[in-house]
Coordinates of N, CA and C in Angstrom, one line a residue:
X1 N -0.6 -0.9 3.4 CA 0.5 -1.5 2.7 C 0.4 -1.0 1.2
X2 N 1.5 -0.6 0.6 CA 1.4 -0.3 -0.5 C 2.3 -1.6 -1.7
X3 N 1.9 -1.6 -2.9 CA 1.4 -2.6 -3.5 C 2.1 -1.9 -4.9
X4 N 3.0 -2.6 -5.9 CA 3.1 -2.3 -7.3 C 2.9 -3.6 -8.1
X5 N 1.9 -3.2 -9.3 CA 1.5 -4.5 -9.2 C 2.1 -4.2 -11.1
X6 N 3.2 -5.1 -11.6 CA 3.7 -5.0 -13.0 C 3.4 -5.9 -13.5
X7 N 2.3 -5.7 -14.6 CA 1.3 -6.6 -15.5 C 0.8 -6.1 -16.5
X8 N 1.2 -6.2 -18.0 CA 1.0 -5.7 -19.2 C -0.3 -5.8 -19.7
X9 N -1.4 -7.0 -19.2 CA -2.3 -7.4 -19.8 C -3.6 -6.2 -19.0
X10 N -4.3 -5.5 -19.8 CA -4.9 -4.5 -19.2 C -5.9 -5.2 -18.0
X11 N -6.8 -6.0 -18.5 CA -7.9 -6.8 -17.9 C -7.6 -7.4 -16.3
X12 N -6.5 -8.5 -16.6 CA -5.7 -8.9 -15.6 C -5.4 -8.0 -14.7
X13 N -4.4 -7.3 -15.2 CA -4.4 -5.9 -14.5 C -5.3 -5.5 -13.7
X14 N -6.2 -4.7 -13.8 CA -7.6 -4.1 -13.2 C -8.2 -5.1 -12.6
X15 N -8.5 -6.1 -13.1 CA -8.8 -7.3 -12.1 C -8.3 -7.4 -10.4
X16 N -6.8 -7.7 -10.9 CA -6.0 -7.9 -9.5 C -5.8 -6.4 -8.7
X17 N -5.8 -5.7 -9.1 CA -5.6 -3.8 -8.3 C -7.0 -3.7 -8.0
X18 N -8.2 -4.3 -8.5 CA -9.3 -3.7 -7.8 C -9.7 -4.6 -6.6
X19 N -9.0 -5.8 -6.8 CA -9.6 -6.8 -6.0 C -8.5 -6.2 -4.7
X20 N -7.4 -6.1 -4.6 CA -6.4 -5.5 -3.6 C -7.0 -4.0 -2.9
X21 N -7.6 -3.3 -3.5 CA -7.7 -2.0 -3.0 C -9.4 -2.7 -2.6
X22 N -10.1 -3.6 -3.1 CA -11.0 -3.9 -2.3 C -10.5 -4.2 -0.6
X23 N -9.4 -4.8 -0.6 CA -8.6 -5.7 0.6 C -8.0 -4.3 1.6
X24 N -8.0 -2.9 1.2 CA -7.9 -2.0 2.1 C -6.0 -1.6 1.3
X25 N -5.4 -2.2 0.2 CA -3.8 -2.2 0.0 C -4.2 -0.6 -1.0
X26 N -3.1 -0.3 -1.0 CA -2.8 0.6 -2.4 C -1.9 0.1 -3.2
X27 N -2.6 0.1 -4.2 CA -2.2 -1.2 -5.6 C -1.8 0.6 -6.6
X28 N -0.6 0.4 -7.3 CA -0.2 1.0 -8.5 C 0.2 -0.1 -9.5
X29 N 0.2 0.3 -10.8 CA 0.6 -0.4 -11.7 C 1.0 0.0 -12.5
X30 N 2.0 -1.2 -13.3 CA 2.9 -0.7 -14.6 C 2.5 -1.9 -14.9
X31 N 2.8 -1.0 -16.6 CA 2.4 -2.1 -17.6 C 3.5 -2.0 -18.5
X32 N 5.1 -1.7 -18.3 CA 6.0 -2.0 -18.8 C 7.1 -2.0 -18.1
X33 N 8.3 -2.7 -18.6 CA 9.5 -2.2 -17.5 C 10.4 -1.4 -16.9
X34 N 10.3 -0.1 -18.4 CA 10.5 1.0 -17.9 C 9.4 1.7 -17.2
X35 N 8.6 1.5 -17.0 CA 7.4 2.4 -16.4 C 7.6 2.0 -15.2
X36 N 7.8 0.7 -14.9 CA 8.2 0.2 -13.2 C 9.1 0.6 -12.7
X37 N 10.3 0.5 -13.8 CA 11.8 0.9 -12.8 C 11.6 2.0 -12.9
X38 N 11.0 3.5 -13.6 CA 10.8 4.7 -13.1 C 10.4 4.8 -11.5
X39 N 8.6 3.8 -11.6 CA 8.2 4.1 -10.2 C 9.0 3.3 -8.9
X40 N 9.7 2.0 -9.3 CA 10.7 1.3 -8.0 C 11.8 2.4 -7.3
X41 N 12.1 3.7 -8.7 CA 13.1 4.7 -8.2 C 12.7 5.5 -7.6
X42 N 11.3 6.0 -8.4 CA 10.6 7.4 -7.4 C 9.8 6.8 -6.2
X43 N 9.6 5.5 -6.0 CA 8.8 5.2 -4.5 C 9.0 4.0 -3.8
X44 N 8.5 3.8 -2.9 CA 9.2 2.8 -1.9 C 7.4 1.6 -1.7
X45 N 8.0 0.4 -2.2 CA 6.9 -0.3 -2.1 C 7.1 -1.3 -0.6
X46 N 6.0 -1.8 -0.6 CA 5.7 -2.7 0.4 C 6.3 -4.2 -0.5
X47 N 5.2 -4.4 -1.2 CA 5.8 -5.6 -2.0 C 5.5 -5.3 -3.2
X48 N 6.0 -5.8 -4.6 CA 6.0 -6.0 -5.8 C 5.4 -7.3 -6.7
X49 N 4.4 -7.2 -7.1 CA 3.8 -8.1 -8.1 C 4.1 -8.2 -9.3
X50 N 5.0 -9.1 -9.4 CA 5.9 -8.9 -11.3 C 5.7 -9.9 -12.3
X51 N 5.1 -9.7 -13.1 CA 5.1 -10.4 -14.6 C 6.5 -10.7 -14.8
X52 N 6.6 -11.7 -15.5 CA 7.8 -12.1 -16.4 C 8.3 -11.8 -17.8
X53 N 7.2 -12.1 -18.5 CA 7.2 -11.2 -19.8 C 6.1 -10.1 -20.2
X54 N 7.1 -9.0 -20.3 CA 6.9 -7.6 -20.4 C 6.9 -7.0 -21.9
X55 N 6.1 -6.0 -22.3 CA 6.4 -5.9 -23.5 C 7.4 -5.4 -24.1
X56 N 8.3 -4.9 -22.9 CA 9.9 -4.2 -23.2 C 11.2 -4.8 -22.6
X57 N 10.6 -5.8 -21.6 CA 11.5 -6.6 -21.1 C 11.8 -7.5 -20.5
X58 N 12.5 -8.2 -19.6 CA 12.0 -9.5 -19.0 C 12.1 -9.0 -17.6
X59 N 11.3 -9.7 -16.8 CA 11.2 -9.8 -15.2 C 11.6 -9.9 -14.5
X60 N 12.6 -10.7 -14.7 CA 13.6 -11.7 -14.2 C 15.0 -10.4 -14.2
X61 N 15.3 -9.6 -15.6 CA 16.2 -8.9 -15.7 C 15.6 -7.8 -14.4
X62 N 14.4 -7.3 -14.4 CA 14.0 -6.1 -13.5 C 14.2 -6.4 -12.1
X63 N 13.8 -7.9 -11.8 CA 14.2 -8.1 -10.6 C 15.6 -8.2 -9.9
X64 N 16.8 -8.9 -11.3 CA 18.4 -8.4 -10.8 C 18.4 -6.8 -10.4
X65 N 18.1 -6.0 -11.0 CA 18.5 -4.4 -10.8 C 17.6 -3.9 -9.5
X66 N 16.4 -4.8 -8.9 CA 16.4 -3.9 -7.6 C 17.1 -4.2 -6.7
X67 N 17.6 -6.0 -7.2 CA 18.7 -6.4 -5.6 C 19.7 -5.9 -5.8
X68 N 19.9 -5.4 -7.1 CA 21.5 -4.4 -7.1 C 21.1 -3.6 -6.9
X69 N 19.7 -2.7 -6.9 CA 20.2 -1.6 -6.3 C 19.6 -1.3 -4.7
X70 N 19.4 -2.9 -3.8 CA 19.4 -2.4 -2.7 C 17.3 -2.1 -2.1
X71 N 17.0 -2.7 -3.3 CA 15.3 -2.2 -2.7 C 14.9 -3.3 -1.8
X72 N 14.1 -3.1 -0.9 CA 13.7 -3.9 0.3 C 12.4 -4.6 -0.3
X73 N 11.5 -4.2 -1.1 CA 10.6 -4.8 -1.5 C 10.4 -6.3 -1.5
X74 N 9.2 -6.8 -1.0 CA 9.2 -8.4 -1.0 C 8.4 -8.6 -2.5
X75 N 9.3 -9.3 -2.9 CA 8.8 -9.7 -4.8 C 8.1 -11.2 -5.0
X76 N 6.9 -11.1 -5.6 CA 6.1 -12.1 -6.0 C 6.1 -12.4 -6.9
X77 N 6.5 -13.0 -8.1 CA 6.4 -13.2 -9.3 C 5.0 -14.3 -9.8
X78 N 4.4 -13.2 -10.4 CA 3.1 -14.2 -11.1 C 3.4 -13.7 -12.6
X79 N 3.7 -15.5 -13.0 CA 4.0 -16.0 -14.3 C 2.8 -16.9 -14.8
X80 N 2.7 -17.1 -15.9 CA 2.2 -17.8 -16.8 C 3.1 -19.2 -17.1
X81 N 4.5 -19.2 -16.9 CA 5.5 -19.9 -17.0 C 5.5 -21.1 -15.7
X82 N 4.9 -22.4 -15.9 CA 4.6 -23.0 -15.1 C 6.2 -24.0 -15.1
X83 N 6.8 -24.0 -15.4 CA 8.3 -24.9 -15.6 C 9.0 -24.7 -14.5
X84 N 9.4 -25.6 -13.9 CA 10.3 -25.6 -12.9 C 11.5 -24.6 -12.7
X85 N 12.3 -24.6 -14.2 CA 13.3 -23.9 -14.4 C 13.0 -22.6 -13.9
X86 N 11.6 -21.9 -14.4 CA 11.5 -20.3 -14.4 C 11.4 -20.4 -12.6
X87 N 10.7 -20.9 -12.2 CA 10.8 -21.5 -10.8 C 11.7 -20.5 -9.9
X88 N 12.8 -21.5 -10.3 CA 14.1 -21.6 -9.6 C 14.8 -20.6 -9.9
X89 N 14.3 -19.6 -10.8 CA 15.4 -18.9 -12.0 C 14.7 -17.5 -10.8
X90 N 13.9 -17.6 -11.1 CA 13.0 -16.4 -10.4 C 13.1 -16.0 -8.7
X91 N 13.4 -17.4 -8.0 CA 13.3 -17.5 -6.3 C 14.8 -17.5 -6.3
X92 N 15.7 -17.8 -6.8 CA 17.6 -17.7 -6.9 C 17.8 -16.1 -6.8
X93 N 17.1 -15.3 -8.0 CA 17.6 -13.8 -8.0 C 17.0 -13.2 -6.9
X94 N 16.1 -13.5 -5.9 CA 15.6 -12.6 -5.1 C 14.3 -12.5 -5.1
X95 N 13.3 -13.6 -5.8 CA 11.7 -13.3 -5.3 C 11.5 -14.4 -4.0
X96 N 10.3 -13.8 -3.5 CA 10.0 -13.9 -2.2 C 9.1 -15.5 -2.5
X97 N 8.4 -15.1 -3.6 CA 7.4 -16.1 -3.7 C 7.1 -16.2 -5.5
X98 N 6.5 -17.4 -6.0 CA 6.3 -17.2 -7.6 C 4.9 -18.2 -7.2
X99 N 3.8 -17.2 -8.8 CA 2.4 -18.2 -8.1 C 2.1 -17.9 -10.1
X100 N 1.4 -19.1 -10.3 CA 1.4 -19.3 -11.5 C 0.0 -18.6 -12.1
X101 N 0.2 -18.2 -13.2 CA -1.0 -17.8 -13.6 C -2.0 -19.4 -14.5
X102 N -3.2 -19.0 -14.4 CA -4.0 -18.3 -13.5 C -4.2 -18.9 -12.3
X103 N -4.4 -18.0 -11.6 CA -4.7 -17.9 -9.9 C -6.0 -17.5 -9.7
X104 N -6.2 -17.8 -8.4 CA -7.8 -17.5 -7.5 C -6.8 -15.7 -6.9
X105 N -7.7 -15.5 -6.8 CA -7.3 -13.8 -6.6 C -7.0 -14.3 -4.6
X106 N -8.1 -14.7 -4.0 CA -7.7 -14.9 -2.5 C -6.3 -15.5 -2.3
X107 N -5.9 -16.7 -3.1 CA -4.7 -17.2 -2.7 C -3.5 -16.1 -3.3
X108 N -3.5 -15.1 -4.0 CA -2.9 -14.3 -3.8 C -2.6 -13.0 -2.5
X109 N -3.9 -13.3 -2.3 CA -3.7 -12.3 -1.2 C -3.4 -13.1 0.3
X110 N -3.4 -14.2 0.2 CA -2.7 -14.7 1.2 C -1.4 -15.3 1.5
X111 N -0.8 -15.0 -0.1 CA 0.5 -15.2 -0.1 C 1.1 -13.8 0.3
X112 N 0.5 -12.8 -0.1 CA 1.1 -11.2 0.4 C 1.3 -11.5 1.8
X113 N 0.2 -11.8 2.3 CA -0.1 -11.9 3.8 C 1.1 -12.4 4.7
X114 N 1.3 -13.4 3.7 CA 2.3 -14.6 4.8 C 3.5 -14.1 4.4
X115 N 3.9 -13.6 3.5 CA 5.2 -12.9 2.8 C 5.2 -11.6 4.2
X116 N 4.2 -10.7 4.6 CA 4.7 -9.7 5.4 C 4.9 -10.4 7.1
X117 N 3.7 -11.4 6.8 CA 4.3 -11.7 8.2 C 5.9 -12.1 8.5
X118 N 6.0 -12.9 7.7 CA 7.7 -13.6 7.8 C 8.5 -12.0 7.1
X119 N 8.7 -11.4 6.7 CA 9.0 -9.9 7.2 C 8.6 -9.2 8.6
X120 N 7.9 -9.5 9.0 CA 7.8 -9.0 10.8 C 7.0 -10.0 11.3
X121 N 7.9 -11.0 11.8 CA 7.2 -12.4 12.4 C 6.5 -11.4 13.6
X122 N 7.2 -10.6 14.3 CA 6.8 -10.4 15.7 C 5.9 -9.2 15.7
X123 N 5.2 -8.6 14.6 CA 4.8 -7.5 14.5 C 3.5 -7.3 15.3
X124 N 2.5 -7.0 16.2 CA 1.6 -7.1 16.4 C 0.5 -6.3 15.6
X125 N -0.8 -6.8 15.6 CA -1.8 -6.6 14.3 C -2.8 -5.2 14.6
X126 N -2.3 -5.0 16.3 CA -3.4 -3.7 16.6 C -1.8 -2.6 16.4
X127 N -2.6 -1.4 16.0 CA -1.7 -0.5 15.8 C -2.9 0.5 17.4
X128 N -1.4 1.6 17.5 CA -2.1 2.0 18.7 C -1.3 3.4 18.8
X129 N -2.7 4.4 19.2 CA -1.8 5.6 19.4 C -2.6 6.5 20.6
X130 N -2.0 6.9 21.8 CA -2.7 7.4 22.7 C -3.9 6.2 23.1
X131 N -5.3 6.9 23.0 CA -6.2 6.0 23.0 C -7.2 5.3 22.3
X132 N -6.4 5.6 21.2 CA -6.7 4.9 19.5 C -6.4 3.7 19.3
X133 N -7.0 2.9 19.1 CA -6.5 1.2 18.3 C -6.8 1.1 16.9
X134 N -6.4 0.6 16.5 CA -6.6 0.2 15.2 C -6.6 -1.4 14.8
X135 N -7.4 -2.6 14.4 CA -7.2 -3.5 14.3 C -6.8 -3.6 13.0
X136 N -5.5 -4.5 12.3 CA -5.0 -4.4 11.1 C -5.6 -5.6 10.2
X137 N -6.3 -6.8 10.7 CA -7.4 -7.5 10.8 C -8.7 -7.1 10.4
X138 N -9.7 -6.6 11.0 CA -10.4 -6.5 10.6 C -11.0 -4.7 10.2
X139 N -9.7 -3.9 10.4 CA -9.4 -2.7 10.1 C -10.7 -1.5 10.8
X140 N -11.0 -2.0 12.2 CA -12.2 -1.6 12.8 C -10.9 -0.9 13.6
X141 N -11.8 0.4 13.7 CA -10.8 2.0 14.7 C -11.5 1.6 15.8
X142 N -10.8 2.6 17.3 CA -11.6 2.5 18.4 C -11.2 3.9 18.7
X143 N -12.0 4.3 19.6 CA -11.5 5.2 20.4 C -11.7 5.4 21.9
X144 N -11.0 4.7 23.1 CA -11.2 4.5 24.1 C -12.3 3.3 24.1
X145 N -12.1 2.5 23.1 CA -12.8 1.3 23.1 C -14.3 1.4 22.3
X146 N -14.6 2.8 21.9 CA -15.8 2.9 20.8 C -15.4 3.0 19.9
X147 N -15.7 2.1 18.9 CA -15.8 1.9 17.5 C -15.9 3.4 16.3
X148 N -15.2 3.9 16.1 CA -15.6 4.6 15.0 C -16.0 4.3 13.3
X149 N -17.1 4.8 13.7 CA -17.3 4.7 12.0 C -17.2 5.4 10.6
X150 N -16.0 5.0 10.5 CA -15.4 5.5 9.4 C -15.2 4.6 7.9
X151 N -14.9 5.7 7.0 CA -15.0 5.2 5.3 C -13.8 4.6 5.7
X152 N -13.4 3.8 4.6 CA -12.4 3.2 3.9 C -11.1 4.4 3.6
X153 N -11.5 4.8 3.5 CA -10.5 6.1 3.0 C -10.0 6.7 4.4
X154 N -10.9 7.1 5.4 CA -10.6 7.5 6.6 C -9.9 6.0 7.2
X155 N -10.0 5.4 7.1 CA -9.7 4.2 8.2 C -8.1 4.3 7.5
X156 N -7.6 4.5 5.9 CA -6.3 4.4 5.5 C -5.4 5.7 6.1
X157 N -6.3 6.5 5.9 CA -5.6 8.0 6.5 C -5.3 7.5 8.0
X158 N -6.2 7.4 8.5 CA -5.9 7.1 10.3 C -4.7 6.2 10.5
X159 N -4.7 4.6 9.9 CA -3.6 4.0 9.8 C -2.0 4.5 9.6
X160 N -2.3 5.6 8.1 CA -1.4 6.3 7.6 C -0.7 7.3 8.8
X161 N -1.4 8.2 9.5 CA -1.0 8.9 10.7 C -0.8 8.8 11.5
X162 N -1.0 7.0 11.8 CA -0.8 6.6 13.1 C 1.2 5.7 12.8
X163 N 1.0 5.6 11.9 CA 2.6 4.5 10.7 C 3.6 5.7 11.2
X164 N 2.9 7.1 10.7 CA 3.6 8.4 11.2 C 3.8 9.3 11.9
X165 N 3.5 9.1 12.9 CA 3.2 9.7 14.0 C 4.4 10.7 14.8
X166 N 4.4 12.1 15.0 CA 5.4 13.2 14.9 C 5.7 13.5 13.6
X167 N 5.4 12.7 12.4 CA 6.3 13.3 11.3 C 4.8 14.7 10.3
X168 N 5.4 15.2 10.2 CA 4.4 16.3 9.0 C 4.5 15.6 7.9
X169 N 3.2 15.1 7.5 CA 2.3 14.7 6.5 C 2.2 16.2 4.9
X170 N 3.0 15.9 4.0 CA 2.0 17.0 3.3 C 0.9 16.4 2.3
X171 N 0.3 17.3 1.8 CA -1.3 16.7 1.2 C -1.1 15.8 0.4
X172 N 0.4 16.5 -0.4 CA 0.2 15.6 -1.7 C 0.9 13.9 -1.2
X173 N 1.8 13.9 0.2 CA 1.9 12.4 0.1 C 0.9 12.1 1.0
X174 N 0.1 12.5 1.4 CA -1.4 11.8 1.8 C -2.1 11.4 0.8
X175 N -2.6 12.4 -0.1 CA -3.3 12.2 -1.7 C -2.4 11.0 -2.5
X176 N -1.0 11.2 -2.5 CA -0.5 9.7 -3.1 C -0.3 8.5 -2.2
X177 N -0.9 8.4 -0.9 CA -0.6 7.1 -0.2 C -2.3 6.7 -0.5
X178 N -3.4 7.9 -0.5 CA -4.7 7.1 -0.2 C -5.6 7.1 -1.7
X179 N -5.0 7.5 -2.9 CA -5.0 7.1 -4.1 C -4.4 6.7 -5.4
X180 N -2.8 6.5 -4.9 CA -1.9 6.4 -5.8 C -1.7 6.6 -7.1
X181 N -2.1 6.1 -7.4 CA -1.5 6.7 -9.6 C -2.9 7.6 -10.0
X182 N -4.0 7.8 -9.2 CA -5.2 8.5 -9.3 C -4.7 9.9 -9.2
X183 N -3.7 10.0 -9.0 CA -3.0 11.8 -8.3 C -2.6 12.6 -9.0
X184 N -1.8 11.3 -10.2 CA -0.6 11.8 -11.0 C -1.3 13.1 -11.9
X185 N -2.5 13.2 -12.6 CA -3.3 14.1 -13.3 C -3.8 15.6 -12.5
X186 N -4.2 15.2 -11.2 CA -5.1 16.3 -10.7 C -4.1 17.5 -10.3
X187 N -4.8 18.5 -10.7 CA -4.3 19.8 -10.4 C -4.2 20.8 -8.8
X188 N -5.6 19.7 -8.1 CA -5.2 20.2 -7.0 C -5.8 18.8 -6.0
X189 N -5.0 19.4 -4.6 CA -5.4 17.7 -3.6 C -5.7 18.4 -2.7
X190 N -6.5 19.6 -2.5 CA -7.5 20.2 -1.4 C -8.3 19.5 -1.0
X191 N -8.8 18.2 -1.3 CA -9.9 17.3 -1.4 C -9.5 16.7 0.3
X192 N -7.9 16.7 0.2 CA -7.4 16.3 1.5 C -8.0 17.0 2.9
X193 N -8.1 17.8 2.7 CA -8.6 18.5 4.1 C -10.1 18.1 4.6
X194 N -10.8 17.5 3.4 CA -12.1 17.5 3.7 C -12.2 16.1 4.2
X195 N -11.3 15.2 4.0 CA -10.9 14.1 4.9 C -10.5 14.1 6.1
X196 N -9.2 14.9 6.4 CA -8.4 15.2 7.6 C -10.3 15.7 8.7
X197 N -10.3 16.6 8.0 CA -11.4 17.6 9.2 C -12.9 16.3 9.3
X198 N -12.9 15.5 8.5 CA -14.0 14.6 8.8 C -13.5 13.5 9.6
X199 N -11.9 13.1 9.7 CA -11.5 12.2 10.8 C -11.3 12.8 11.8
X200 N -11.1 14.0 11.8 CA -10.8 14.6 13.3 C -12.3 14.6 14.2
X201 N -12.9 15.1 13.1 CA -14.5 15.1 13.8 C -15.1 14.2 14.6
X202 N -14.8 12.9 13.5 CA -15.1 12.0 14.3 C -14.3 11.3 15.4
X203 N -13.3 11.3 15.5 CA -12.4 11.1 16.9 C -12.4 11.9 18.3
X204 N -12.9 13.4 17.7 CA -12.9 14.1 18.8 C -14.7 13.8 19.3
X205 N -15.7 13.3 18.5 CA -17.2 13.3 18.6 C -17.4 12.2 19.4
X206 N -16.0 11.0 19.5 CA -16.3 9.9 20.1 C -15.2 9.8 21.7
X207 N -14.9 10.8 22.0 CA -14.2 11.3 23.2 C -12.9 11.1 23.2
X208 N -12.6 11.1 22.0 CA -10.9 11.3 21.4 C -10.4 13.0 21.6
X209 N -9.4 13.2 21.6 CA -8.6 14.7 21.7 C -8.3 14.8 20.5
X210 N -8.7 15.6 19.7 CA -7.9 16.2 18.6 C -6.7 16.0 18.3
X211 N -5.9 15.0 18.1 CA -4.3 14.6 18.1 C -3.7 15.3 16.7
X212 N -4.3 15.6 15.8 CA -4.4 15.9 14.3 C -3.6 17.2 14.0
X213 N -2.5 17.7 13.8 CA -2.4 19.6 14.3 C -2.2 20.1 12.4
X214 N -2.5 21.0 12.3 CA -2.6 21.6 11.2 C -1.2 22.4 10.8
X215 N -0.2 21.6 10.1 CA 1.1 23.0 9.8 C 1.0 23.7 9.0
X216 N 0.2 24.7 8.6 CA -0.3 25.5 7.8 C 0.9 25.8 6.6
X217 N 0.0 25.4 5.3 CA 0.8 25.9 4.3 C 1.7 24.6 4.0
X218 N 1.8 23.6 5.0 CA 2.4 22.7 4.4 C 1.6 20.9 4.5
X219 N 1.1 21.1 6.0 CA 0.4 19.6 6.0 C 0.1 19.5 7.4
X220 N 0.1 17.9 7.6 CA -0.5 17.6 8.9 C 0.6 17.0 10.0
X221 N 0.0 16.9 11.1 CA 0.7 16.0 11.7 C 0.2 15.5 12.8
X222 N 0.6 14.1 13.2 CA -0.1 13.4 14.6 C 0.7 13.7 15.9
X223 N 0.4 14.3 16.5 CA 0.6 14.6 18.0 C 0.4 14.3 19.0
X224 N 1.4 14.1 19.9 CA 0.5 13.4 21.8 C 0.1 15.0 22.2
X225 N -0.9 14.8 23.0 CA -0.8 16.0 23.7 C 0.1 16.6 24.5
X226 N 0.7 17.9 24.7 CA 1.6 18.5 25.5 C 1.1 18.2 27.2

């Protein structure tokens, strides 16, 4: 699940994005409101974590402009503004949920939680591909029912290719799904392949098929066997 989390205060900030990407999410962040409505235009979030007062603008204004323009994102507003009014002002334009500052970081992440479920009441929690499972719970892989052991990073990649499965992956939106705003600087995301070829290893080492195919020159992709 990917995660934009719009919070001016640096500390706060880093607080809540480390504690989320501890939770397995990819957390980006802005710390203004043009820096958000840039990234709401260049990317597609899961949900949105939005401050109210911004140091360029209000919250409340950013949040009219994604329902005008149609973004699906489920919006959390964490305010400092404990008043009823902001309340009501905030859950009328289109947030999902509003949780006051300061918060316990878990009860934040169990309001994400319950916010995706009621976005896919019926979704089920194992993801599955050929003879791959994935539990989205306790984020343990299988393969033909043995456990692979894999990093954090591989467990997102594997998720990530199994979300897309037939579609060609290229490096750089693998490098931006499994490190997000960490990408924007580097010059190169060859680093990708040494992931790809360490999850294939291990899938095929635990009597998995190689599902992985290499489109040279451009990226990856997940395949059933012919």
């Amino acid at each position: 699940m990917k995660i934009l989390l719009i919070e001016d205060h640096p500390e706060l900030a880093r607080s809540i994005a480390g504690y989320l990407v501890q939770e397995h999410y990819i957390c980006e962040v802005a710390a203004t409101f043009d820096e958000a409505r840039e990234k709401l235009v260049l990317f597609t979030y899961d949900v949105v974590l939005l401050d109210i007062m911004l140091p360029d603008g209000n919250g409340i204004n950013l949040l009219k402009l994604l329902r005008k323009d149609g973004v699906e994102s489920s919006v959390i507003i964490i305010s400092a503004q404990n008043a009823l009014d902001f309340k009501l002002t905030g859950l009328s334009e289109g947030a999902d949920d509003y949780i006051t500052k300061p918060f316990p970081l878990p009860e934040l992440h169990a309001r994400i939680k319950a916010i995706m479920r009621r976005r896919s009441p019926q979704k089920n929690n194992i993801l599955t591909f050929q003879n791959i499972t994935a539990d989205l719970d306790s984020f343990e892989c299988r393969v033909g029912g043995k456990l692979l052991n894999l990093t954090r990073k591989e467990t997102n990649l594997l998720l990530y290719f199994i979300n897309n499965k037939g579609r060609m992956l290229s490096r750089q939106a693998i490098a931006a799904h499994l490190w997000g705003d960490y990408t924007d600087n580097l010059d190169s995301v060859d680093f990708v392949y040494q992931h790809v070829k360490n999850l294939r290893k291990k899938i095929t080492d635990s009597g998995g098929q190689d599902y992985i195919s290499t489109v040279y020159g451009l990226g990856y992709k997940l395949n059933a066997p012919e």
